[in-house]
Amino acid sequence: MSVPYDYNYTTLNNIQIHVTGCGLAEYDAKCFASTLPTDEKAIVFGTCSFLKEREIENMIILKLLSSVYTDYTFYLLGCDINNNRNRYLKYGKVFSNQEVKAIINNNKLKVITSLNNKVRIKIQDGCKNNCSYCIIHKLRNDLFSVPYSKIYDSLLKLNTLDTIEEIEFSGVEVCYYYDKENKFGLVQLLDKVIKDFPKIKNITLTALDPAAKNIFDILEFVSLHRDKFLLPLNLAVQSGCQKTLNNMNRHYSVERIIAITNAANQYKIPLKWDIIVGFPGESEEDFNETKKLMQDLMINTANVFIYSPRKGTETYLKKQVPNLTKHQRQKELLSMLDKVENISSGNETKKLIQDLMINNNIIYLRKFSDIVNFVKYPNLDTMICFDYTQDNYSEIIINFLKEYFKDIKLIVNIPKEKNIDKKDFENKFICKVRFV
């Protein structure tokens, strides 16, 4: 299932780290935080510019944090700094991706374990593709890969490789990793890691490009070392319609997607697809081609994103698919996936709702100032009742509250007149919905 807003919160000594972006943004923010004095009262905020909605999320959470932590120094970084630098200047010190890279390179490469016992190692950055809908290739660094010698040194410092819940090797295009010192690619890197660190397990990779020449080698390698990986593997399919793929400037065919998926099935490796719906020019027939392909290949898990027009991309000024149609197509695919997904998640959701109903310790949040005041006391052990009003704002705050307060139990009051599916909403945000 796809959630429209990502948000990650953790701490390093006295430093708070808030990230709205991808694994690379999180990694950069944590590395940057590790270069600051440990006793500094600081907030490192890693922004995202992948979607227009992410930019809205950046500003809402930043406004919230700056209202609460008035005596903290804010360090602002990530892709939206490159894209919209001026709007952040009044909030704190801003750093472009290139400036962050220089700061990290001037310090020894660090691997930082987050609070949920997950390690993220940046092995690659930059993108050589020019997808018509994406601005990230203009905002990230030039294409480069981290030499294995630095990755080795980082892993060497982790004394509990066998107990870490997840070790993610991250990059914009990890398939194109290439160590210039040793002249080898991703498969050889993974092979060396497994041989040099036999206790390592729970390896994950960021999204794989179907166009990559080594994609079948990656699948074969993972199948031979299945016990070392966390599955499924993430495949950046984007569309199951050839016309749409061509308009996206994606350099592979539907036949290649089928071949990759069949190979994964042969190796018994589950795949999680990335899909974009509502791309400019996507007709109902085009959308149905994607849906049919997912059904034919029995895809049961996917991230389903709504196309977001990004200024500076080829498709920004093209005629857009109506927003209502985009949301309907997303809901249709998610509903199709949920028929399988809910079989395994239903009992857990039911138990959580039961827990909510017997807990009477509730704080009601009804306006922005209430949220600001509540965030001043992050150690409260309570349950939040939140009024759902403006869609974008409310969903951002729900994700913020659940991540910032970790195990918080959440009730969301939704006006009866809003056309919201109660079950879908509760599964998406793991909360209890009350119509008022």
Coordinates of C-alpha atoms in Angstrom, one line a residue, residues 3 23 30 35 79 138 146 180 182 238 251 284 301 330 343 348 354 397 416:
V3 CA 1.1 6.3 1.8
G23 CA 16.6 7.0 2.0
K30 CA 22.2 11.7 9.6
T35 CA 29.4 16.5 12.0
C79 CA 16.5 18.3 -2.8
K138 CA 18.7 17.9 -11.7
V146 CA 31.3 5.1 -3.0
K180 CA 36.2 2.7 -10.1
N182 CA 38.3 -2.0 -8.1
Q238 CA 6.1 3.1 -13.3
H251 CA 14.1 3.1 -21.6
E284 CA -8.5 5.0 -19.4
T301 CA 2.3 -5.4 -3.5
Q330 CA -4.9 5.1 -7.3
I343 CA -5.5 -11.1 4.5
E348 CA -3.1 -6.7 13.6
Q354 CA -9.5 -2.8 20.2
I397 CA 0.0 16.0 10.5
K416 CA -19.6 12.7 7.8

